[in-house]
Short mmCIF file of N, CA and C in Angstrom, two decimals:
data_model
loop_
_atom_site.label_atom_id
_atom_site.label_comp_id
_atom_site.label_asym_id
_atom_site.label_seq_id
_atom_site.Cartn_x
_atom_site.Cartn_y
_atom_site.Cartn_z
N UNK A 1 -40.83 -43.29 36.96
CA UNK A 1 -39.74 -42.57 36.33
C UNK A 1 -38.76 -42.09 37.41
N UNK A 2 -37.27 -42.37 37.02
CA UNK A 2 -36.83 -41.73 37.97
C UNK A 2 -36.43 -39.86 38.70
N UNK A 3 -36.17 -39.84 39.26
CA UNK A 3 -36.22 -37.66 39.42
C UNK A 3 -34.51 -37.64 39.16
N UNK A 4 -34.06 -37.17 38.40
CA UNK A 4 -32.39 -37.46 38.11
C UNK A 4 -31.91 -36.14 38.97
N UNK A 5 -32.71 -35.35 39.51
CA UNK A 5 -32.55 -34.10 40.25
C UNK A 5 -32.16 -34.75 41.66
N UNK A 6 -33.33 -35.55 41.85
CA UNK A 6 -32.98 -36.23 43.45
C UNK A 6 -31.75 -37.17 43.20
N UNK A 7 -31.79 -37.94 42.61
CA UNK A 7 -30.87 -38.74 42.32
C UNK A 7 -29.12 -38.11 42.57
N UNK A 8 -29.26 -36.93 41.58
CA UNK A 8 -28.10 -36.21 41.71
C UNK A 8 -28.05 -35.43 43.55
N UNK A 9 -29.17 -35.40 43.77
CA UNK A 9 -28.62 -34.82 45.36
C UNK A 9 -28.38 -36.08 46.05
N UNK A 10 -29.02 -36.70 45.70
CA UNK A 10 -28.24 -38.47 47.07
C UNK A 10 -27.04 -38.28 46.67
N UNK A 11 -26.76 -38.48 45.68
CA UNK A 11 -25.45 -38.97 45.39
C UNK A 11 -23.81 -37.58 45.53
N UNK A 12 -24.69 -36.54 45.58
CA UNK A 12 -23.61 -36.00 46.55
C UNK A 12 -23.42 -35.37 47.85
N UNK A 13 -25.13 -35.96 48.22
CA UNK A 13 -24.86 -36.26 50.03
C UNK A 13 -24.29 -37.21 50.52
N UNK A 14 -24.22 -38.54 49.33
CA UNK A 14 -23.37 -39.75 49.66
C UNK A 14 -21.55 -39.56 49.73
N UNK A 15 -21.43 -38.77 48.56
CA UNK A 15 -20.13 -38.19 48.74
C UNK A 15 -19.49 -37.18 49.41
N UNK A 16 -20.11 -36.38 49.59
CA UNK A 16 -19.66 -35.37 50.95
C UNK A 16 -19.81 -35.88 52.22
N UNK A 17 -20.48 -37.60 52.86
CA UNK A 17 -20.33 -38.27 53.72
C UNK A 17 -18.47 -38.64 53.97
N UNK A 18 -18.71 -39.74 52.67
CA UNK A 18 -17.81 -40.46 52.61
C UNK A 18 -16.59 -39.20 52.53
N UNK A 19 -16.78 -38.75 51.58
CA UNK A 19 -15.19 -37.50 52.12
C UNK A 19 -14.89 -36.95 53.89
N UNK A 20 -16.34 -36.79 54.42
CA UNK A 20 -15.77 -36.44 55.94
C UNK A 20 -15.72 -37.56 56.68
N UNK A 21 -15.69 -38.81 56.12
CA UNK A 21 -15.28 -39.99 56.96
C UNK A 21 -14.00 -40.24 56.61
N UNK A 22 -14.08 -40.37 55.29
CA UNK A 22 -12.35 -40.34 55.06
C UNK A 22 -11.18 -39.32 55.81
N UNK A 23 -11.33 -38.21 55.64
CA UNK A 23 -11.15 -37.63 56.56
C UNK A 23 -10.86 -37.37 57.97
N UNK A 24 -11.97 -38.11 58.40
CA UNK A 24 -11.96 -38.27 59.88
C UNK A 24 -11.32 -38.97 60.00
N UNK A 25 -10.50 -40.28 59.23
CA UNK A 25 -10.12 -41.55 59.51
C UNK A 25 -8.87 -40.89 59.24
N UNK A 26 -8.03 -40.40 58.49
CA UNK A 26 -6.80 -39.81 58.07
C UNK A 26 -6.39 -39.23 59.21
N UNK A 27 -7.12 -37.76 59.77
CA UNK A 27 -6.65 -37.19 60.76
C UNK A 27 -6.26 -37.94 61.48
N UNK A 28 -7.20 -39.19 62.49
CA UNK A 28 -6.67 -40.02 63.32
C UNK A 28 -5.56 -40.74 63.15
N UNK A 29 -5.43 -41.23 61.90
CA UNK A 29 -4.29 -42.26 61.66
C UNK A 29 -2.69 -41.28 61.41
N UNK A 30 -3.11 -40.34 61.11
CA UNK A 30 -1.96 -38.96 61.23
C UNK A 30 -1.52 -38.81 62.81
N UNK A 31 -2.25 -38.53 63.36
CA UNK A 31 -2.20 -38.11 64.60
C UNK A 31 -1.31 -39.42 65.49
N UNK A 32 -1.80 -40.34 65.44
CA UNK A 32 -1.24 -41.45 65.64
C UNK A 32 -0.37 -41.97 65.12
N UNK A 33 -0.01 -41.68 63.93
CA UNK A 33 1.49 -41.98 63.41
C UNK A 33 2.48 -40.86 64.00
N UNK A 34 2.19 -39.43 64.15
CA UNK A 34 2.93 -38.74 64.57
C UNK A 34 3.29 -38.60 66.02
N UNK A 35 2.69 -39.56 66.76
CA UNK A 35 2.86 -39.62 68.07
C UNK A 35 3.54 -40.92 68.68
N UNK A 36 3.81 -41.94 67.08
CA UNK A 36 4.24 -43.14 67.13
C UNK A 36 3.53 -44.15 67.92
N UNK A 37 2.21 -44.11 67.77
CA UNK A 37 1.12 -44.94 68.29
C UNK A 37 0.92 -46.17 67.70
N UNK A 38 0.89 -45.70 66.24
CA UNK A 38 0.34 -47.16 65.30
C UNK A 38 1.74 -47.51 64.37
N UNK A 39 1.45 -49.00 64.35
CA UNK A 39 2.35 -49.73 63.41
C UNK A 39 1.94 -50.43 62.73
N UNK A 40 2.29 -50.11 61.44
CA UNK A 40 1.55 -51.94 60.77
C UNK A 40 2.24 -52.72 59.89
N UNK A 41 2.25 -53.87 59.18
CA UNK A 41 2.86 -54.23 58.37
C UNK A 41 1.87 -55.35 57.76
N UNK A 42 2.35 -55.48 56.46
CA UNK A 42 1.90 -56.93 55.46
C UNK A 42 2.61 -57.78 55.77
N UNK A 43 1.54 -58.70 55.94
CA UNK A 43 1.86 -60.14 56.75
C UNK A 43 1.33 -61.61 55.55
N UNK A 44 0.98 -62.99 55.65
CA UNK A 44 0.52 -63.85 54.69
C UNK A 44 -0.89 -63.60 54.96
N UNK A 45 -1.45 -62.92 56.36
CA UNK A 45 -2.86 -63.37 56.44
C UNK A 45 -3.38 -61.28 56.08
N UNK A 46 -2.76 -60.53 55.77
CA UNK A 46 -2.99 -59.92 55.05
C UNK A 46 -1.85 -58.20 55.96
N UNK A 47 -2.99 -56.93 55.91
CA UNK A 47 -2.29 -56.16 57.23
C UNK A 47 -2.44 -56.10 58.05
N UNK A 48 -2.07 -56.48 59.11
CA UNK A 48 -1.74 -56.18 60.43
C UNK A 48 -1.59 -55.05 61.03
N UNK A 49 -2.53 -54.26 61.83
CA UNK A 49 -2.04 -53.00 62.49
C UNK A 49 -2.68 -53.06 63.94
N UNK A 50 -1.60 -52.47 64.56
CA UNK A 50 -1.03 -52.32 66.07
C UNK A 50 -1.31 -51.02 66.66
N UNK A 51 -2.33 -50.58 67.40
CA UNK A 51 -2.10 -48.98 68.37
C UNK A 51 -1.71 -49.54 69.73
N UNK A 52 -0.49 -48.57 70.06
CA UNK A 52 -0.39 -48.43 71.48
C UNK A 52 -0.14 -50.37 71.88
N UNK A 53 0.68 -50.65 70.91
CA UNK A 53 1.61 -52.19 71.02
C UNK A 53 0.50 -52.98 71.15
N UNK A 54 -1.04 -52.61 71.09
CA UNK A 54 -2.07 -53.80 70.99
C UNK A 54 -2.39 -54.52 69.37
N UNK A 55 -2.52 -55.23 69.19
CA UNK A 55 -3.20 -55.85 67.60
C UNK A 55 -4.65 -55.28 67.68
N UNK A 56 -4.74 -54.65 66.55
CA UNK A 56 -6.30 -54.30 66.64
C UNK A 56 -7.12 -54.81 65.13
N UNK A 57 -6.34 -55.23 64.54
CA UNK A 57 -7.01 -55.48 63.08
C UNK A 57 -5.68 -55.72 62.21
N UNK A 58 -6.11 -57.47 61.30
CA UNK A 58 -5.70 -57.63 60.04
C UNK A 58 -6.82 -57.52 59.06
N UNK A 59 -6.44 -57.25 58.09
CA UNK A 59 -7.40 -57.27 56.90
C UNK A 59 -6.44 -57.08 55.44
N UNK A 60 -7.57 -58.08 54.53
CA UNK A 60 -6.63 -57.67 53.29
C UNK A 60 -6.16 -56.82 52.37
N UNK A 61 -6.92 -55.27 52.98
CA UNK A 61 -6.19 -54.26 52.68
C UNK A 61 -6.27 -53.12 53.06
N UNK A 62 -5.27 -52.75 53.27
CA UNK A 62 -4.25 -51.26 54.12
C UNK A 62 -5.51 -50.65 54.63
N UNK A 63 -6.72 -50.09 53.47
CA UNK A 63 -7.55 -49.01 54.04
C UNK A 63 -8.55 -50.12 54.46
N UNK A 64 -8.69 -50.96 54.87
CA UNK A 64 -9.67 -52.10 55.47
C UNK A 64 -9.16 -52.20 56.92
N UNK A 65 -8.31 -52.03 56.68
CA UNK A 65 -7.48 -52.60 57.82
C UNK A 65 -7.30 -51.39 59.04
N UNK A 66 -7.08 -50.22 58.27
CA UNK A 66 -6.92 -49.07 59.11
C UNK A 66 -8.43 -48.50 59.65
N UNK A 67 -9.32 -49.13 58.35
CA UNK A 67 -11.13 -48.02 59.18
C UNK A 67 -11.15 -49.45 60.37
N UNK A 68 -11.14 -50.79 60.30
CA UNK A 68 -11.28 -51.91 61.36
C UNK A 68 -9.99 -51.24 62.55
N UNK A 69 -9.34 -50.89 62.24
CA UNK A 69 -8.45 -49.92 63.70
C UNK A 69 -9.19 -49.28 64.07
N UNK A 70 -9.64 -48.48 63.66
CA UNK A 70 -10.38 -47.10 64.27
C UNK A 70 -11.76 -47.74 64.93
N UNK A 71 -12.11 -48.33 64.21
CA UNK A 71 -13.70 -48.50 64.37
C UNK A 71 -13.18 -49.54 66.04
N UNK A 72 -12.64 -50.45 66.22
CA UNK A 72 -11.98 -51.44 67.26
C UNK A 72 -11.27 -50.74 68.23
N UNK A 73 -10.49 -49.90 68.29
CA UNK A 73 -10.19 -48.22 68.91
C UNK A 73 -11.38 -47.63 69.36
N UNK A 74 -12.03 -47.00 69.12
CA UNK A 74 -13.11 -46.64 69.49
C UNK A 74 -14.06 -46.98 70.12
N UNK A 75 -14.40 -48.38 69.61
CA UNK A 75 -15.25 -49.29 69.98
C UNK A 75 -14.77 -49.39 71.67
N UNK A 76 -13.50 -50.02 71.88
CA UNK A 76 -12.53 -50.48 73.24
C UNK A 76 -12.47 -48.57 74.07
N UNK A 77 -12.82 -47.61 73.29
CA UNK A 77 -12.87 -46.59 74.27
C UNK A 77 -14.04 -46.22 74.98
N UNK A 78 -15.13 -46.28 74.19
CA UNK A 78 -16.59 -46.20 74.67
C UNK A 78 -16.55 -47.27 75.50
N UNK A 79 -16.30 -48.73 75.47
CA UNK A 79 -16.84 -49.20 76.57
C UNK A 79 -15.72 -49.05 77.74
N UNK A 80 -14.62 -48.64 77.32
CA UNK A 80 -14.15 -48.06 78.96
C UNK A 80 -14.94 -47.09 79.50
N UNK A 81 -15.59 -46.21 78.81
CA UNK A 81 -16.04 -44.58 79.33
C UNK A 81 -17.51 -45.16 80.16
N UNK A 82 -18.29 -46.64 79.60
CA UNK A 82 -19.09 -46.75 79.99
C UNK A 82 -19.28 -47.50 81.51
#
């Protein structure tokens, strides 16, 4: 049988995740728009976005495209630090 008690707590530890990731991903992409870091545009092979005049990610859509920035950003900072 299932416990609809537990059930109901996964499911809004799953969502109070995903809200502070979203989150986290906004601030950055704020921060970086306001500093004129990132650019992007729709292209045929989908969006295209640019930090700091590098290509860091197309994908076929906007919020695909922007968590593959961050995550490729990040990724390219840790292994400088390392």
């Amino acid at each position: 049988m299932i416990d609809v008690r537990q059930l109901r707590e996964t499911r809004a530890l799953a969502a109070a995740g995903a809200n502070a990731e979203d989150a986290s991903l906004w601030r950055w992409f704020s921060a970086l728009m306001d500093g004129g870091e990132i650019r992007w545009c729709r292209a045929a092979e989908g969006w295209l976005v640019s930090v700091n005049h590098r290509h860091v990610a197309t994908a076929a859509s906007f919020d695909e495209a922007i968590r593959t920035a961050k995550a490729h950003v990040h990724s390219a900072m840790r292994l400088k630090l390392a």
